[in-house]
């Protein structure tokens, strides 16, 4: 063996197969250190006329003596062959394998000892080309009469091969005589063969030229790599075939078919570095085949020429033939010897073949680190400074160091390389599982592959523990972004001001920004990025790539765990989020804490529980006899979803929609309201800390007319969820239809009726009637847009409402005593003034309010009450979306006429009724045209209860189980059997 090779350990499959055909490089052999040798022809055998290898028996069906097998090899492949032979009751008299690496023995030796089989470990079988006498003596001591070599990386002397009375059989990973040599499986792919396979052959003194005992074949698929071929077929079928071969030898029926030289090939050994270099001046298909033939071990070699003249060797992995022709977003990269151009794009590195077609490379290795190829320019100069560990982290370091030591059996230093110490695939599995169990940190095999030294691995684990994340990308700790420092509420809160795309905070194209104004004092808080159409396209592309890539590897249960983690982080930072919401949108802090933030957290936890409970159904259908038919449905995510949310509940509307969207398995691009995006950007930081992979959640800030419209028009967006005004909803629906008929759900305007009968609990009706209008400054989609108060209690109801308004404290939303804060932004504030003026003009009576609060800066509007409102008036038909109570009288004698008045608008979002008469309450609930009906209460929503409107208030649901359907598609599968 040519010594420990970390690259080989990246692919357990290749580690098991390299050398499996019974030869290897032997550096210590004088004069032959770079050549290959085969075992010799077995003695005491003859070939009968039908080509079967016949033993000493007279009829070829049994032996005069039973087989006594020596297994010569190593690795999991050999260990599984051993166990299968024992299951079939063959006698294994000895196992011969490689010497221990440090304190670690090969798995074949461990398996043999567990079964009480003698184990012999040799560093070498020959010295200077001559068999070592004591090694031969130990081999002969077991009395073997058949040698089985399922994996052998040492020179085996001819005296051993010839010493087995019934011969020596070897495994070779090709359909001999094609691809003779050490790298057969790789050359199967490199040459573009349509079929692969393996051969069990009788050893001779040629290069894989011995007679054939057994062969099996499989197709080569377009996405096969060295690993997939081996894992799918060559490994499992190879183990079985070795046992079948021994069975045939035991029965005296083993064929011995001479190999033909027709089609024979002798391919260069790819363990030699000079043979691993990729020729970039050939057609794309040849480039692709060469890379996948060396994937993932040892990797195709190429050299990057840097701008400063430095030449950097890299290894390429994860190739695919690309259908792309336009690389306008790619950044040039130069490869030594390449005539065609190459580019680095977000999806990877693209190489151009001589035929003009492109090959995409997903990963590359520089030095001993594997990185995403698309991050070449970001990571090529990156060098992380060592972490300063806290006391707790030093304890975690000790635990981690102990796990490494228990596996590797060596003292662990910072530079200790896991694979260079001889670790194999099972060691990787053990390490990952022990670290996950001991430190409760989500890591994968890939984590170790990309951080193979102890120091790198420790740093990766500690950073994930700090952020609570999985698959932490470079610079994804949330600290490197432009921000504003809000000093309020006895806090200093760092809030991002850039967009969040593909796991990073980024500027808008051209550095364009827009001002964010504090509605309490009308001062500019900061400037945030203002997305262009190109920025939106980048965000959608990132979401699309994540949906088709990394997000598919996250199971439904893991998805729920990420959502729970995010909810926990929101809980930990709820005071910060509520403070931002108050400063940015004018929400009263106590309400923001309880509702804006509190219900957001509830939504993430509720849908986290749904993530692994999304199920299809089986359907009884009428099959065509005599066949049977199974028909079932699958609930699948739609893909990239766009969300456009309003300014009244910035974080809560985000959470209502996005939590269901993510639970269903989609990726998302959200455009928060232009005037108050800051809680959404702080939320983005928390998603990084929760461990959401890059691209799953993206946030573009900017105007609705540009960024929002770009989302509605984008062909890669398959679902759009919108909350906002009815006129804008109509425009978005048209865009969704024109672009790609994308699915959409709309929560639009409202003019919700609230009916108060004289037989109600009047005090409760007044209190909740006021809340139905003035809750959240009236900026509430289900606010009671028109109160119908029975004439018998009308005047008393109005008197009590006015009295209650006088007790409301209006002012700074961060003041804990404040009940009524400023309106969200200037344009809306001015609209409310116009609304009141129109009400007066049409003849309604202004009882109180209707103007700006005179003593306060900021967008403070007095709580307002109108009476004597007739059904034809503008303020009876259209919502104010502000603190304006519109009251109409009714007489209780005509219930149907009352319901007709309640239904006389084009809106149908919510409704309410106060009465002690259950019959009236239920009849109203039955006849009113609204998606939500409150009886003797109002504004009482819950994350488990579906929410959405009728008529021009929109369609589709937020919240509850029903909301999941907005982000799922149903696939029907029918199987005939």
Coordinates of C-alpha atoms in Angstrom, one line a residue, residues 218-569:
X218 CA -25.2 -3.4 -14.6
X219 CA -26.1 -0.3 -16.6
X220 CA -24.2 2.9 -16.2
X221 CA -26.6 5.8 -15.7
X222 CA -25.9 9.4 -16.6
X223 CA -25.6 10.5 -13.0
X224 CA -23.4 7.7 -11.9
X225 CA -20.1 8.3 -10.2
X226 CA -17.4 6.0 -9.0
X227 CA -19.2 6.0 -5.6
X228 CA -22.7 5.3 -6.9
X229 CA -21.6 2.5 -9.2
X230 CA -19.8 0.8 -6.4
X231 CA -22.5 1.3 -3.7
X232 CA -25.4 0.4 -6.0
X233 CA -23.9 -2.7 -7.6
X234 CA -20.3 -3.5 -7.4
X235 CA -20.1 -3.7 -3.6
X236 CA -23.3 -5.5 -2.6
X237 CA -23.4 -7.8 -5.6
X238 CA -19.7 -8.4 -5.4
X239 CA -19.9 -9.7 -1.9
X240 CA -22.6 -12.1 -2.9
X241 CA -20.8 -13.2 -6.0
X242 CA -17.6 -14.1 -4.0
X243 CA -19.8 -16.4 -1.8
X244 CA -21.5 -17.8 -4.9
X245 CA -18.1 -18.5 -6.4
X246 CA -17.0 -20.4 -3.3
X247 CA -20.2 -22.4 -3.4
X248 CA -19.5 -23.4 -7.0
X249 CA -16.0 -24.4 -6.1
X250 CA -17.3 -26.5 -3.2
X251 CA -19.8 -28.2 -5.6
X252 CA -17.1 -28.8 -8.2
X253 CA -19.1 -26.7 -10.8
X254 CA -16.9 -23.6 -10.9
X255 CA -16.2 -22.7 -14.6
X256 CA -12.7 -21.8 -15.7
X257 CA -13.3 -19.9 -19.0
X258 CA -10.2 -18.5 -20.7
X259 CA -10.1 -14.8 -21.4
X260 CA -10.0 -13.5 -24.9
X261 CA -7.7 -10.7 -25.9
X262 CA -10.4 -9.2 -28.1
X263 CA -11.5 -5.9 -26.5
X264 CA -8.8 -6.2 -23.8
X265 CA -7.5 -2.9 -22.5
X266 CA -4.7 -2.0 -20.1
X267 CA -5.5 1.4 -18.5
X268 CA -3.1 3.6 -16.6
X269 CA -3.3 3.4 -12.9
X270 CA -5.0 6.4 -11.4
X271 CA -3.3 6.2 -8.1
X272 CA -0.4 7.9 -9.8
X273 CA -0.8 11.6 -9.6
X274 CA 0.5 12.3 -13.1
X275 CA -2.5 10.3 -14.5
X276 CA -5.1 12.3 -12.5
X277 CA -4.8 15.6 -14.4
X278 CA -7.8 16.7 -16.3
X279 CA -7.4 17.5 -20.0
X280 CA -9.6 20.5 -20.5
X281 CA -9.1 20.6 -24.3
X282 CA -11.6 18.0 -25.2
X283 CA -15.4 17.8 -25.6
X284 CA -17.6 18.5 -22.5
X285 CA -18.7 14.9 -22.3
X286 CA -15.1 13.7 -22.0
X287 CA -14.4 16.3 -19.3
X288 CA -17.5 15.3 -17.4
X289 CA -16.7 11.6 -17.6
X290 CA -13.1 12.1 -16.4
X291 CA -14.2 14.1 -13.4
X292 CA -16.9 11.6 -12.4
X293 CA -14.6 8.7 -12.9
X294 CA -12.4 10.2 -10.1
X295 CA -15.2 11.3 -7.9
X296 CA -14.9 11.3 -5.0
X297 CA -11.4 9.8 -4.8
X298 CA -8.9 10.9 -5.6
X299 CA -10.5 13.8 -7.5
X300 CA -9.6 15.1 -11.0
X301 CA -6.6 17.4 -10.8
X302 CA -6.5 20.8 -12.4
X303 CA -4.5 24.0 -11.8
X304 CA -6.0 27.4 -11.3
X305 CA -3.8 30.4 -12.4
X306 CA -4.3 33.3 -10.0
X307 CA -4.1 36.9 -11.0
X308 CA -0.8 37.2 -9.1
X309 CA 0.8 34.4 -11.1
X310 CA 0.4 31.8 -8.4
X311 CA -0.6 28.4 -9.6
X312 CA -3.0 26.6 -7.3
X313 CA -3.7 22.8 -7.7
X314 CA -7.3 21.9 -7.1
X315 CA -9.3 18.7 -7.3
X316 CA -12.8 18.7 -8.9
X317 CA -15.9 16.9 -7.7
X318 CA -19.6 16.7 -8.5
X319 CA -19.6 17.2 -12.2
X320 CA -22.7 17.4 -14.4
X321 CA -23.3 18.4 -18.0
X322 CA -24.9 21.8 -18.0
X323 CA -27.8 22.9 -20.2
X324 CA -26.9 26.5 -19.6
X325 CA -25.5 28.6 -22.4
X326 CA -25.7 32.1 -20.8
X327 CA -23.2 32.8 -18.0
X328 CA -23.7 36.5 -17.7
X329 CA -23.5 36.3 -13.9
X330 CA -20.3 34.3 -14.0
X331 CA -16.8 35.6 -13.0
X332 CA -13.9 34.4 -15.1
X333 CA -11.4 31.9 -13.7
X334 CA -8.3 30.6 -15.5
X335 CA -7.3 27.0 -15.6
X336 CA -3.8 26.1 -16.8
X337 CA -3.7 24.6 -20.3
X338 CA -7.4 25.3 -21.0
X339 CA -8.2 26.9 -24.4
X340 CA -11.8 27.5 -23.5
X341 CA -13.1 29.9 -20.8
X342 CA -14.2 28.9 -17.3
X343 CA -16.5 30.8 -15.0
X344 CA -17.4 30.9 -11.3
X345 CA -21.1 31.3 -10.7
X346 CA -23.3 30.8 -7.7
X347 CA -24.1 27.3 -8.9
X348 CA -20.5 26.2 -9.2
X349 CA -17.6 26.4 -11.7
X350 CA -18.4 26.0 -15.4
X351 CA -15.8 24.6 -17.7
X352 CA -16.2 24.9 -21.5
X353 CA -15.5 21.9 -23.7
X354 CA -14.0 22.1 -27.2
X355 CA -17.6 21.6 -28.5
X356 CA -18.8 24.7 -26.7
X357 CA -20.9 22.8 -24.2
X358 CA -20.5 23.4 -20.4
X359 CA -19.6 21.2 -17.5
X360 CA -20.6 22.3 -14.1
X361 CA -18.4 21.4 -11.1
X362 CA -20.1 21.6 -7.7
X363 CA -17.2 21.1 -5.3
X364 CA -13.5 21.5 -5.3
X365 CA -10.6 20.9 -2.9
X366 CA -7.7 23.2 -2.3
X367 CA -5.2 21.8 0.1
X368 CA -7.1 19.6 2.5
X369 CA -10.4 21.6 2.5
X370 CA -13.4 20.8 0.3
X371 CA -15.5 23.9 -0.5
X372 CA -18.5 24.7 -2.8
X373 CA -17.0 25.6 -6.1
X374 CA -19.3 28.6 -6.4
X375 CA -17.6 30.1 -3.4
X376 CA -14.1 30.0 -4.9
X377 CA -13.5 33.7 -4.9
X378 CA -15.1 34.2 -1.4
X379 CA -13.1 31.4 0.3
X380 CA -9.8 31.3 -1.7
X381 CA -8.2 34.0 0.6
X382 CA -10.3 33.3 3.6
X383 CA -8.5 32.1 6.7
X384 CA -10.4 31.9 10.0
X385 CA -8.7 33.2 13.1
X386 CA -8.6 30.7 16.0
X387 CA -11.6 30.9 18.3
X388 CA -11.3 32.1 21.9
X389 CA -13.1 29.4 23.8
X390 CA -15.2 30.1 26.9
X391 CA -15.0 27.9 30.0
X392 CA -17.9 25.8 28.7
X393 CA -16.4 25.6 25.3
X394 CA -13.2 24.3 26.7
X395 CA -15.1 21.5 28.3
X396 CA -16.7 20.8 24.9
X397 CA -13.2 20.8 23.4
X398 CA -12.1 18.1 25.9
X399 CA -15.2 16.0 25.1
X400 CA -14.6 16.3 21.4
X401 CA -10.9 15.5 21.8
X402 CA -11.8 12.4 23.8
X403 CA -14.1 11.2 21.0
X404 CA -11.4 11.6 18.4
X405 CA -8.8 9.8 20.6
X406 CA -11.2 6.9 21.3
X407 CA -11.6 6.4 17.5
X408 CA -8.1 7.1 16.2
X409 CA -6.1 5.7 19.2
X410 CA -3.6 8.5 19.0
X411 CA -2.9 11.8 20.9
X412 CA -5.0 14.5 19.3
X413 CA -3.2 17.7 18.3
X414 CA -4.7 20.7 16.5
X415 CA -3.2 19.6 13.2
X416 CA -4.3 15.9 13.6
X417 CA -5.9 14.9 10.3
X418 CA -8.7 12.4 10.8
X419 CA -8.2 10.6 7.5
X420 CA -4.4 10.7 7.5
X421 CA -4.6 8.7 10.7
X422 CA -6.2 5.8 8.8
X423 CA -9.8 6.4 9.6
X424 CA -12.4 4.8 7.3
X425 CA -16.0 5.1 6.5
X426 CA -17.3 3.5 9.6
X427 CA -15.1 5.7 11.7
X428 CA -16.7 8.7 10.0
X429 CA -20.2 7.5 10.9
X430 CA -19.1 6.8 14.5
X431 CA -17.5 10.2 14.9
X432 CA -20.5 12.1 13.6
X433 CA -23.0 10.1 15.7
X434 CA -21.0 10.4 18.9
X435 CA -20.5 14.1 18.4
X436 CA -24.2 14.7 17.7
X437 CA -25.2 12.7 20.8
X438 CA -22.6 14.1 23.2
X439 CA -22.7 17.8 22.2
X440 CA -26.2 17.9 20.7
X441 CA -24.9 19.7 17.6
X442 CA -26.3 18.9 14.1
X443 CA -23.4 17.8 11.9
X444 CA -23.1 15.5 8.9
X445 CA -20.3 13.4 7.2
X446 CA -19.8 16.4 5.0
X447 CA -18.8 18.5 8.0
X448 CA -15.8 16.3 8.6
X449 CA -14.9 16.1 4.9
X450 CA -14.7 19.9 4.8
X451 CA -12.9 20.2 8.1
X452 CA -10.7 17.1 8.4
X453 CA -8.1 18.3 10.9
X454 CA -9.0 18.5 14.6
X455 CA -8.5 22.2 14.8
X456 CA -10.8 22.9 11.8
X457 CA -13.4 20.4 13.0
X458 CA -13.4 21.9 16.6
X459 CA -13.9 25.4 15.1
X460 CA -16.8 24.2 13.0
X461 CA -18.5 22.5 15.9
X462 CA -18.1 25.4 18.3
X463 CA -19.4 27.9 15.7
X464 CA -22.4 25.7 15.2
X465 CA -23.0 25.4 18.9
X466 CA -22.9 29.1 19.2
X467 CA -25.4 29.7 16.4
X468 CA -27.4 26.6 17.0
X469 CA -27.1 25.9 13.3
X470 CA -26.5 23.1 10.9
X471 CA -24.5 23.4 7.7
X472 CA -23.1 26.8 8.7
X473 CA -21.8 28.5 5.6
X474 CA -18.7 30.8 5.6
X475 CA -19.4 34.1 7.3
X476 CA -22.9 33.0 8.2
X477 CA -22.7 33.9 11.9
X478 CA -24.7 37.0 11.3
X479 CA -22.1 39.5 12.4
X480 CA -20.8 40.8 9.1
X481 CA -23.5 43.2 7.8
X482 CA -24.3 46.8 7.6
X483 CA -26.6 47.8 10.4
X484 CA -28.2 50.5 12.4
X485 CA -27.9 50.6 16.2
X486 CA -31.2 51.3 17.8
X487 CA -30.9 52.8 21.3
X488 CA -34.3 52.5 22.9
X489 CA -36.3 50.8 25.6
X490 CA -33.1 50.6 27.7
X491 CA -31.5 48.5 25.0
X492 CA -29.0 48.8 22.1
X493 CA -30.3 46.7 19.2
X494 CA -28.2 45.9 16.1
X495 CA -30.5 45.8 13.1
X496 CA -29.4 44.8 9.6
X497 CA -30.1 47.3 6.8
X498 CA -29.2 45.2 3.8
X499 CA -31.3 42.6 1.9
X500 CA -30.9 39.0 2.9
X501 CA -30.2 36.7 -0.1
X502 CA -28.7 33.2 -0.1
X503 CA -27.8 33.3 3.5
X504 CA -26.0 36.7 3.4
X505 CA -26.8 40.3 3.9
X506 CA -26.1 42.2 0.6
X507 CA -26.5 45.6 -0.8
X508 CA -29.0 46.4 -3.5
X509 CA -27.9 46.7 -7.1
X510 CA -26.1 50.1 -7.5
X511 CA -26.2 50.6 -3.7
X512 CA -29.8 52.0 -4.0
X513 CA -31.4 52.7 -0.6
X514 CA -34.7 54.1 0.8
X515 CA -35.3 56.0 4.1
X516 CA -37.2 54.4 7.0
X517 CA -39.1 56.9 9.1
X518 CA -40.0 56.6 12.8
X519 CA -43.7 57.4 12.9
X520 CA -43.5 58.6 16.5
X521 CA -41.2 61.6 15.7
X522 CA -41.1 61.6 11.9
X523 CA -37.3 61.3 12.0
X524 CA -35.3 59.0 9.7
X525 CA -34.2 55.9 11.5
X526 CA -31.9 54.6 8.8
X527 CA -31.7 53.7 5.1
X528 CA -32.3 50.2 3.9
X529 CA -31.5 48.5 0.6
X530 CA -34.0 49.1 -2.2
X531 CA -34.1 46.0 -4.4
X532 CA -34.0 46.2 -8.2
X533 CA -35.5 43.6 -10.5
X534 CA -32.1 42.1 -10.8
X535 CA -31.9 41.8 -7.0
X536 CA -35.2 40.0 -6.9
X537 CA -34.0 37.6 -9.7
X538 CA -30.9 36.8 -7.6
X539 CA -33.1 36.0 -4.6
X540 CA -35.5 33.9 -6.5
X541 CA -32.6 32.0 -8.1
X542 CA -31.1 31.4 -4.7
X543 CA -34.4 30.1 -3.4
X544 CA -34.8 27.9 -6.5
X545 CA -31.3 26.4 -6.1
X546 CA -31.9 25.7 -2.4
X547 CA -35.3 24.1 -3.1
X548 CA -33.7 21.7 -5.6
X549 CA -30.5 21.2 -3.6
X550 CA -29.8 21.6 0.1
X551 CA -33.4 21.8 1.3
X552 CA -34.3 18.5 -0.2
X553 CA -31.7 16.8 2.0
X554 CA -33.4 18.2 5.2
X555 CA -36.0 15.7 6.3
X556 CA -39.5 16.9 7.4
X557 CA -38.7 16.3 11.0
X558 CA -35.4 18.1 10.8
X559 CA -37.3 21.0 9.1
X560 CA -39.6 21.1 12.1
X561 CA -36.6 21.1 14.5
X562 CA -35.1 24.1 12.7
X563 CA -38.5 25.9 13.0
X564 CA -38.6 25.1 16.8
X565 CA -35.1 26.5 17.1
X566 CA -36.1 29.6 15.3
X567 CA -39.1 30.1 17.6
X568 CA -36.9 29.6 20.6
X569 CA -34.5 32.3 19.3

